[in-house]
Structures are given as C-alpha cells and as structure tokens.
CSV table of C-alpha atoms in Angstrom, one decimal:
chain,number,residue,atom,x,y,z
S,1,MET,CA,0.6,-51.7,30.2
S,2,LYS,CA,1.8,-48.3,29.2
S,3,PHE,CA,4.6,-47.9,26.7
S,4,ARG,CA,7.6,-45.5,28.0
S,5,PRO,CA,10.0,-44.5,25.3
S,6,SER,CA,14.0,-44.7,26.7
S,7,PHE,CA,15.8,-41.4,27.3
S,8,ALA,CA,17.6,-41.6,24.0
S,9,HIS,CA,14.3,-41.8,22.3
S,10,ARG,CA,12.7,-39.3,24.3
S,11,SER,CA,15.7,-37.0,23.2
S,12,ARG,CA,15.2,-37.8,19.7
S,13,ILE,CA,11.7,-37.1,19.6
S,14,VAL,CA,12.8,-33.6,21.7
S,15,LEU,CA,15.5,-32.4,19.2
S,16,ALA,CA,13.3,-33.1,16.3
S,17,LEU,CA,10.4,-30.6,17.6
S,18,CYS,CA,13.3,-28.3,18.5
S,19,LEU,CA,14.4,-28.2,14.9
S,20,GLY,CA,10.9,-28.4,13.7
S,21,LEU,CA,10.0,-25.4,15.4
S,22,ALA,CA,13.2,-23.8,14.8
S,23,GLY,CA,12.5,-23.7,11.0
S,24,ALA,CA,9.0,-22.9,11.3
S,25,ALA,CA,10.5,-19.7,13.0
S,26,HIS,CA,13.2,-19.3,10.6
S,27,ALA,CA,10.4,-19.7,8.0
S,28,GLN,CA,8.4,-16.7,10.0
S,29,LYS,CA,11.1,-14.4,10.3
S,30,ALA,CA,12.7,-14.9,6.1
S,31,THR,CA,13.2,-11.0,5.2
S,32,HIS,CA,14.5,-10.2,2.1
S,33,GLN,CA,16.0,-7.2,0.9
S,34,LEU,CA,14.7,-5.1,-2.0
S,35,PRO,CA,16.7,-2.0,-3.0
S,36,ILE,CA,15.7,0.4,-5.8
S,37,THR,CA,17.8,0.5,-8.6
S,38,PRO,CA,17.8,0.2,-12.3
S,39,ALA,CA,17.4,-3.4,-12.4
S,40,THR,CA,14.5,-3.3,-9.8
S,41,ALA,CA,12.4,-0.1,-11.1
S,42,ALA,CA,9.7,-0.3,-13.1
S,43,TRP,CA,8.9,3.0,-14.3
S,44,GLY,CA,5.4,4.3,-15.1
S,45,TYR,CA,3.1,1.1,-15.0
S,46,TYR,CA,1.8,-2.0,-13.8
S,47,ASP,CA,1.9,-4.9,-16.4
S,48,ALA,CA,1.4,-8.7,-16.0
S,49,ALA,CA,4.6,-9.4,-18.3
S,50,ALA,CA,7.3,-7.5,-16.1
S,51,PRO,CA,9.7,-9.8,-15.3
S,52,PRO,CA,9.8,-10.4,-11.5
S,53,VAL,CA,12.9,-8.8,-9.8
S,54,LEU,CA,12.4,-10.6,-6.3
S,55,ARG,CA,10.6,-14.1,-6.0
S,56,ILE,CA,9.5,-14.8,-2.0
S,57,LYS,CA,7.2,-17.5,-0.5
S,58,SER,CA,3.7,-16.4,1.1
S,59,GLY,CA,4.3,-15.7,4.7
S,60,GLU,CA,7.7,-13.8,4.1
S,61,THR,CA,9.0,-10.2,4.5
S,62,VAL,CA,10.6,-7.7,2.4
S,63,GLU,CA,12.5,-4.6,3.2
S,64,VAL,CA,11.7,-2.4,-0.3
S,65,HIS,CA,13.1,1.1,-0.6
S,66,THR,CA,11.2,3.0,-2.7
S,67,LEU,CA,12.2,6.5,-4.1
S,68,ILE,CA,10.8,10.1,-4.8
S,69,THR,CA,8.8,10.5,-7.7
S,70,SER,CA,10.6,13.2,-9.7
S,71,THR,CA,14.0,14.0,-11.0
S,72,PRO,CA,17.2,15.4,-10.1
S,73,SER,CA,16.8,18.7,-12.5
S,74,ARG,CA,13.1,19.4,-11.4
S,75,LEU,CA,14.6,18.6,-7.8
S,76,GLU,CA,17.2,21.2,-8.1
S,77,GLY,CA,15.0,23.6,-10.3
S,78,ALA,CA,12.8,24.0,-7.1
S,79,GLY,CA,15.7,24.5,-4.7
S,80,LEU,CA,17.2,21.3,-3.6
S,81,PRO,CA,21.2,21.4,-3.1
S,82,PRO,CA,22.4,18.8,-6.4
S,83,ALA,CA,24.1,17.3,-3.1
S,84,GLN,CA,20.8,16.0,-1.4
S,85,VAL,CA,19.6,14.0,-4.4
S,86,GLU,CA,19.8,10.5,-4.0
S,87,PRO,CA,22.4,8.9,-6.1
S,88,ASN,CA,19.8,6.2,-6.7
S,89,LEU,CA,17.6,8.6,-8.7
S,90,ARG,CA,20.2,9.9,-10.9
S,91,ASP,CA,21.1,6.2,-11.6
S,92,ILE,CA,17.5,5.1,-12.7
S,93,VAL,CA,16.9,8.5,-14.6
S,94,GLU,CA,20.0,8.2,-16.5
S,95,HIS,CA,20.0,4.4,-17.5
S,96,VAL,CA,16.0,3.5,-17.4
S,97,THR,CA,14.5,3.9,-20.9
S,98,ASN,CA,11.5,1.0,-20.7
S,99,LYS,CA,8.9,3.7,-18.8
S,100,GLY,CA,6.1,5.0,-19.2
S,101,PRO,CA,2.9,5.6,-19.7
S,102,GLY,CA,2.8,6.9,-16.1
S,103,GLY,CA,5.4,8.8,-14.0
S,104,HIS,CA,6.2,7.2,-10.9
S,105,ILE,CA,9.1,5.4,-10.2
S,106,LEU,CA,8.0,1.6,-8.7
S,107,THR,CA,9.8,-0.8,-7.2
S,108,GLY,CA,9.1,-4.3,-8.1
S,109,PRO,CA,7.8,-6.3,-9.1
S,110,ILE,CA,7.7,-9.4,-6.5
S,111,PHE,CA,6.4,-12.8,-7.0
S,112,VAL,CA,4.7,-14.4,-4.4
S,113,GLU,CA,5.1,-18.0,-4.7
S,114,GLY,CA,1.3,-20.0,-4.5
S,115,ALA,CA,-0.5,-16.8,-6.0
S,116,GLU,CA,-3.1,-17.1,-8.2
S,117,PRO,CA,-5.7,-15.4,-10.3
S,118,GLY,CA,-8.8,-15.1,-7.7
S,119,ASP,CA,-6.4,-15.2,-5.1
S,120,VAL,CA,-6.2,-12.4,-2.4
S,121,LEU,CA,-2.8,-10.8,-1.4
S,122,GLU,CA,-2.8,-10.0,1.9
S,123,VAL,CA,0.2,-7.4,2.4
S,124,ARG,CA,0.9,-6.7,5.9
S,125,ILE,CA,2.3,-3.4,6.7
S,126,GLN,CA,4.8,-3.6,9.7
S,127,ALA,CA,6.8,-0.3,9.3
S,128,ILE,CA,7.4,2.8,7.0
S,129,LYS,CA,10.7,4.8,7.2
S,130,LEU,CA,11.7,8.3,5.6
S,131,ALA,CA,14.7,7.6,3.6
S,132,ILE,CA,15.5,11.6,3.1
S,133,PRO,CA,14.8,14.9,5.2
S,134,TYR,CA,12.5,16.4,2.8
S,135,ALA,CA,9.7,16.4,0.6
S,136,TYR,CA,8.0,18.0,-2.4
S,137,ASN,CA,4.7,19.7,-3.4
S,138,ALA,CA,3.7,20.4,-6.7
S,139,PHE,CA,0.9,21.3,-9.0
S,140,GLY,CA,0.6,22.2,-12.6
S,141,ALA,CA,-1.0,24.3,-15.0
S,142,LYS,CA,-3.3,21.2,-16.3
S,143,SER,CA,-3.3,19.1,-13.6
S,144,GLY,CA,-4.9,19.2,-9.7
S,145,PHE,CA,-8.3,19.6,-8.9
S,146,ILE,CA,-9.0,23.4,-9.9
S,147,PRO,CA,-6.8,23.7,-12.7
S,148,GLU,CA,-9.1,26.2,-13.8
S,149,ASP,CA,-8.0,28.4,-10.8
S,150,PHE,CA,-4.1,28.0,-11.4
S,151,GLY,CA,-3.2,28.0,-14.6
S,152,TYR,CA,0.9,27.8,-13.7
S,153,ALA,CA,3.2,25.5,-12.2
S,154,LYS,CA,4.9,25.9,-8.9
S,155,MET,CA,7.2,23.1,-6.8
S,156,ARG,CA,8.1,23.4,-3.0
S,157,ILE,CA,10.8,21.8,-1.2
S,158,ILE,CA,9.1,20.8,1.9
S,159,PRO,CA,12.1,20.0,5.1
S,160,LEU,CA,11.0,17.1,7.2
S,161,ASP,CA,11.7,16.8,10.7
S,162,GLU,CA,12.1,12.8,11.7
S,163,LYS,CA,12.7,13.5,15.4
S,164,LYS,CA,9.4,15.3,15.6
S,165,MET,CA,7.8,13.8,12.9
S,166,VAL,CA,6.3,17.0,11.2
S,167,ALA,CA,7.2,19.0,8.0
S,168,HIS,CA,7.9,22.0,8.0
S,169,PHE,CA,5.6,23.5,5.6
S,170,LEU,CA,5.8,27.3,6.3
S,171,PRO,CA,7.4,29.4,9.2
S,172,GLY,CA,4.8,28.3,11.8
S,173,ILE,CA,3.0,26.1,10.2
S,174,ASP,CA,3.9,22.3,10.8
S,175,VAL,CA,2.0,19.2,9.1
S,176,PRO,CA,2.1,16.0,11.3
S,177,LEU,CA,3.7,13.5,9.1
S,178,ARG,CA,2.3,9.9,8.8
S,179,PRO,CA,4.2,8.2,6.3
S,180,PHE,CA,2.6,5.9,3.3
S,181,PHE,CA,2.9,4.3,-0.1
S,182,GLY,CA,0.9,6.1,-2.9
S,183,SER,CA,0.9,3.4,-5.0
S,184,MET,CA,0.5,-0.3,-4.1
S,185,GLY,CA,-0.5,-2.8,-6.5
S,186,VAL,CA,-0.5,-6.1,-8.8
S,187,ALA,CA,-0.2,-6.6,-11.9
S,188,PRO,CA,-3.6,-6.4,-13.7
S,189,PRO,CA,-4.9,-9.3,-15.9
S,190,ALA,CA,-2.6,-10.1,-18.8
S,191,ALA,CA,-5.4,-9.1,-21.4
S,192,SER,CA,-5.1,-5.0,-19.7
S,193,GLY,CA,-1.5,-5.3,-21.1
S,194,ARG,CA,0.8,-2.1,-19.6
S,195,VAL,CA,-1.3,-0.2,-17.8
S,196,ASN,CA,-0.9,3.7,-16.4
S,197,SER,CA,0.5,3.8,-12.9
S,198,ALA,CA,-1.5,6.9,-12.2
S,199,PRO,CA,-5.2,5.6,-12.0
S,200,PRO,CA,-5.7,3.2,-10.0
S,201,GLY,CA,-7.8,0.2,-10.6
S,202,ILE,CA,-8.9,-3.5,-9.5
S,203,HIS,CA,-5.0,-4.1,-9.0
S,204,GLY,CA,-4.8,-1.5,-6.8
S,205,GLY,CA,-2.2,1.1,-7.6
S,206,ASN,CA,-2.0,4.5,-7.4
S,207,LEU,CA,-4.7,4.3,-4.3
S,208,ASP,CA,-3.6,7.3,-2.5
S,209,ASN,CA,-5.4,6.1,0.4
S,210,LYS,CA,-3.4,8.2,3.4
S,211,GLU,CA,-4.8,5.4,6.1
S,212,LEU,CA,-2.3,2.7,4.3
S,213,VAL,CA,-0.2,3.6,7.2
S,214,ALA,CA,2.3,1.1,9.7
S,215,GLY,CA,0.4,-1.6,11.2
S,216,THR,CA,-2.4,-1.6,8.1
S,217,THR,CA,-3.3,-4.6,6.0
S,218,LEU,CA,-4.1,-4.2,2.9
S,219,TYR,CA,-6.3,-6.5,0.4
S,220,LEU,CA,-5.8,-7.0,-3.0
S,221,PRO,CA,-7.1,-9.5,-5.6
S,222,VAL,CA,-4.6,-11.0,-7.6
S,223,HIS,CA,-4.7,-11.3,-11.5
S,224,ALA,CA,-1.6,-12.6,-12.5
S,225,ALA,CA,0.3,-16.1,-11.0
S,226,GLY,CA,2.5,-14.5,-8.3
S,227,ALA,CA,0.3,-11.9,-8.0
S,228,LEU,CA,3.3,-9.8,-9.1
S,229,PHE,CA,3.5,-6.6,-6.7
S,230,PHE,CA,4.9,-3.6,-7.3
S,231,VAL,CA,5.3,-0.5,-4.7
S,232,GLY,CA,6.0,3.2,-4.9
S,233,ASP,CA,5.0,7.0,-4.6
S,234,GLY,CA,6.3,7.2,-1.0
S,235,HIS,CA,4.5,9.8,0.8
S,236,ALA,CA,5.3,11.5,4.1
S,237,GLY,CA,1.6,12.8,4.9
S,238,GLN,CA,-1.6,13.5,2.8
S,239,GLY,CA,-4.5,15.2,2.9
S,240,ASN,CA,-7.9,13.4,1.9
S,241,GLY,CA,-8.4,14.3,-1.6
S,242,GLU,CA,-4.5,14.9,-2.7
S,243,VAL,CA,-6.4,18.1,-4.6
S,244,ASP,CA,-3.3,19.8,-6.1
S,245,ILE,CA,-2.1,16.0,-7.3
S,246,THR,CA,0.8,16.0,-4.9
S,247,ALA,CA,1.4,14.6,-1.2
S,248,LEU,CA,4.1,15.5,0.6
S,249,GLU,CA,6.3,13.4,-1.9
S,250,THR,CA,9.7,11.9,-0.6
S,251,SER,CA,11.2,8.7,-0.8
S,252,LEU,CA,10.8,5.9,2.0
S,253,THR,CA,11.6,2.4,3.2
S,254,GLY,CA,9.0,-0.2,4.2
S,255,THR,CA,8.6,-3.7,5.7
S,256,LEU,CA,5.9,-5.4,4.5
S,257,GLN,CA,5.0,-9.1,4.8
S,258,PHE,CA,3.1,-10.8,1.8
S,259,ILE,CA,0.6,-13.5,2.9
S,260,VAL,CA,-1.4,-15.6,0.1
S,261,ARG,CA,-5.0,-15.9,1.2
S,262,LYS,CA,-7.0,-18.9,-0.9
S,263,ASP,CA,-10.1,-18.5,1.4
S,264,LEU,CA,-10.9,-14.6,0.3
S,265,HIS,CA,-11.9,-13.5,-3.3
S,266,LEU,CA,-12.5,-9.7,-3.5
S,267,THR,CA,-13.3,-7.5,-6.6
S,268,LEU,CA,-11.9,-4.3,-5.1
S,269,PRO,CA,-9.0,-3.6,-2.6
S,270,ARG,CA,-10.0,-3.7,1.1
S,271,ALA,CA,-8.0,-3.1,4.1
S,272,GLU,CA,-8.0,-2.7,7.7
S,273,THR,CA,-6.2,-0.7,10.4
S,274,PRO,CA,-5.8,-2.1,14.2
S,275,THR,CA,-9.2,0.1,14.4
S,276,ALA,CA,-11.0,0.0,11.3
S,277,TYR,CA,-12.0,-1.7,8.6
S,278,ILE,CA,-11.9,-0.3,5.3
S,279,SER,CA,-14.0,-0.6,1.8
S,280,MET,CA,-13.0,1.3,-1.3
S,281,GLY,CA,-14.9,2.4,-4.4
S,282,LEU,CA,-12.7,3.2,-7.6
S,283,ASN,CA,-14.4,5.1,-10.4
S,284,GLU,CA,-13.8,8.3,-13.1
S,285,ASP,CA,-16.7,9.7,-11.4
S,286,LEU,CA,-16.5,10.6,-7.6
S,287,THR,CA,-20.4,9.4,-7.0
S,288,LEU,CA,-20.1,6.1,-8.0
S,289,ALA,CA,-17.2,5.8,-6.5
S,290,ALA,CA,-18.7,6.2,-3.2
S,291,LYS,CA,-21.5,4.1,-4.2
S,292,ASP,CA,-19.0,1.1,-4.5
S,293,ALA,CA,-17.6,1.4,-1.4
S,294,VAL,CA,-20.9,1.3,0.4
S,295,ARG,CA,-21.6,-1.9,-1.4
S,296,GLU,CA,-18.1,-2.9,-0.6
S,297,MET,CA,-18.5,-2.5,3.0
S,298,ILE,CA,-21.8,-3.7,2.8
S,299,ALA,CA,-20.9,-7.3,1.2
S,300,PHE,CA,-18.0,-7.4,4.1
S,301,LEU,CA,-20.5,-7.2,6.8
S,302,VAL,CA,-22.5,-9.6,5.2
S,303,ALA,CA,-19.6,-12.2,4.4
S,304,GLU,CA,-17.7,-11.5,7.5
S,305,LYS,CA,-20.0,-10.6,10.3
S,306,HIS,CA,-23.1,-12.1,8.9
S,307,LEU,CA,-25.4,-9.2,9.1
S,308,THR,CA,-28.4,-9.1,6.6
S,309,ARG,CA,-28.4,-6.7,3.8
S,310,ASP,CA,-30.8,-4.3,4.9
S,311,ASP,CA,-28.8,-4.1,8.5
S,312,ALA,CA,-25.7,-3.9,7.0
S,313,TYR,CA,-26.9,-0.8,5.3
S,314,MET,CA,-28.5,0.7,8.0
S,315,LEU,CA,-24.8,0.2,9.7
S,316,CYS,CA,-23.0,1.8,7.5
S,317,SER,CA,-25.2,5.0,7.4
S,318,VAL,CA,-24.9,5.3,11.4
S,319,ALA,CA,-21.3,4.0,11.9
S,320,GLY,CA,-19.5,4.3,8.4
S,321,ASP,CA,-17.5,7.1,7.8
S,322,LEU,CA,-17.5,7.6,3.8
S,323,ASN,CA,-14.5,9.9,3.1
S,324,THR,CA,-13.0,11.0,-0.7
S,325,THR,CA,-9.7,9.4,-1.1
S,326,GLN,CA,-8.3,11.3,-3.9
S,327,VAL,CA,-9.8,13.6,-6.7
S,328,VAL,CA,-7.1,13.8,-9.1
S,329,ASP,CA,-5.6,10.4,-10.5
S,330,GLY,CA,-8.2,10.3,-13.7
S,331,THR,CA,-9.9,7.3,-11.6
S,332,ARG,CA,-11.2,8.9,-8.3
S,333,GLY,CA,-11.3,7.1,-5.1
S,334,ALA,CA,-13.6,7.0,-2.3
S,335,HIS,CA,-13.7,4.9,0.9
S,336,MET,CA,-15.6,3.6,3.9
S,337,MET,CA,-14.0,3.1,7.5
S,338,LEU,CA,-16.1,1.0,9.9
S,339,PRO,CA,-14.8,1.2,13.6
S,340,LYS,CA,-14.3,-2.2,15.0
S,341,SER,CA,-14.8,-1.1,18.2
S,342,ILE,CA,-18.9,-1.4,17.5
S,343,PHE,CA,-19.5,-5.0,17.4
S,344,GLY,CA,-18.0,-5.6,21.0
S,345,LYS,CA,-18.7,-8.7,22.7
S,346,VAL,CA,-22.0,-9.5,21.1
S,347,LYS,CA,-21.4,-12.0,18.1
S,348,ALA,CA,-22.6,-9.9,14.9
S,349,GLY,CA,-25.7,-11.0,13.8
S,350,LYS,CA,-27.0,-12.3,17.1
S,351,ARG,CA,-29.9,-11.0,18.5
C-alpha cells in the first residue's frame, strides 16, 4: 500500500518548500550598499589590520561607490568648476588623516564571512557605471614610462558622454569608454604590514587591467581572514600599458558579487571574461612578469583543461595573446588572454 499524505500534510510540505525557496532566493539577492565616506575610505594602502567597513556572506552582492584619485585643488587647478567637485571628495580630503603610503582613495575593506588564507575570493563584476560626467588624465615630471622625454607636469579634464559612451578627448577625437576599477584587491599577508596601493601584487590591488569590465570575474588568492576586499581607482577607459601613469581617471559605482572558493588555490590573480580566460604576471621586470603570465596560463590549462604541460605551452603560443597590462606602477603587469571558443565540443585533453 502506497502512502498518500493528507491534504493538510501536502499543504505544509508545499508551504515549507515555498518558504525555503523564498529564503534561498532572498539570500542570493541580498545586496548591500557601501558609499564612500571618510569612515569607509582607505587612502593609499592595503592592510590586513584594517578594520572592516562592511561584513557580508559569501554569495552576497555589494553596490559600492568609489572616488576619483585626486584632490579638489588639483581638479580645480586643471579647470574643473568647483561646483563639479564631489562633496564626498572634499569631505575625505579634509577629514581623512590616516593615509599613505600610496595615493589611491579606496573603498573598504569588505569582510567576506568564511574566507580564510589559502582560499580564493571570486569577484563577479556585474555592473559598473559612471558616477560623474568627467575624467582626467595627467603625467608628472618624474612619473610615467618615459619621464626623460617629459620633464614637467600636465593635467587635462576630459568630458565623458555617458549617452554615447565616449570621452571627448579633443575636438575630433572621441575615445570609447570601457569603465573598470583599476584597483581591486584583498589584504596582503599580515606579515607584509601596510602595503602601498600603487604596485600590484599577490593580493591583486592596482592591477590596471582594462579587461576587468562588467561581465568579467576576478579570482584573488586570500591571505587574511575575511579576505578584506578593497576597490577604487575608477577608470572610464585605458590603453594597455597606461604609459603616462594615468587612464581616464574618474569616479565609478559598481555592483560586485563575492563568492568564497574553497576548491581553488592560486598564487596570483586570474580572471575570465564571457569569451576568454586571463592569466596574470607581476614583477618589477616586465619580461619576468610576462613569463609568469605564460606559466600561470599553462598551470590553468593543465589543472582545468587536463592538457599536458607540453600541449599547454604549445596552445599558449598558437592561440594565446600575451599583453602588457601596465608599465608604470613600479611592479609591471602582463596578462595572457586565451579564447574560450577554441575548446569547442571536444573535451580538452581527449584525442
């Protein structure tokens, strides 16, 4: 005889399932707001000792606001009307005294529950929006890739057209916009202390990788409990290399989802777009950075696509694009992009 639950019993089961599904949906959709204020700003550093400004659970999403890396006086000196300077920037410049050794105004850190050293923090970049209608580009007498050719400083305010998604660089020259955060990273190991926000490293940080746009996922090795994620250095667009030391520097808002990955173990940041896998290399020597980017892609192909090391090396040569990420942050960056489309229907590693 088959068991036939009563109508009331079936109703309780359906109600429980509905509540469970609703609870799961609510957990997946939980979104936090993180404005940029003097209390949520980390000016110029990544640090495992920094107190969290927000605590979230793995799988939750944060709408985070970031500020342009500059000061009101510099922006106004370049010709920006005082009324267009963001009030939050004035507040932070006036009230934040705990800063340095770098110059980036970062938002954070965000503590992600369950993240422990040895894990990986998966950061899904769901959306990035312009926060202001202008950017700037600047170089200095001792900065940039060829300071010996430009022994002076210059700064230009550049209008941004969000409707057309272009920057009006000069009359007749419009640069397409691809907004991304130049700096996204977690706390470095505690033994490193406070780390300058300018050079990227094993914690990520100032990667200045223009592929980290909306739709891309960034994978960061975790070095401290809670990961402690910082973000900032908004760019409306940038060329590979960022040769004069700045991009289209601006303020951005982003919608980021954070997932703790216990199944991944990385030594350097990686990423993937909807169409490509990205490996990264970081070193003061650009050649060594490029070598690391190739080695990281080979390691990915061996671990995830089950290729032999020989086949992976060959595939990198025939299908991978090795790019210079940036050459101006002290630690140089290189990255390799491998198209996902090459893997087709045949499972990699099978012949």
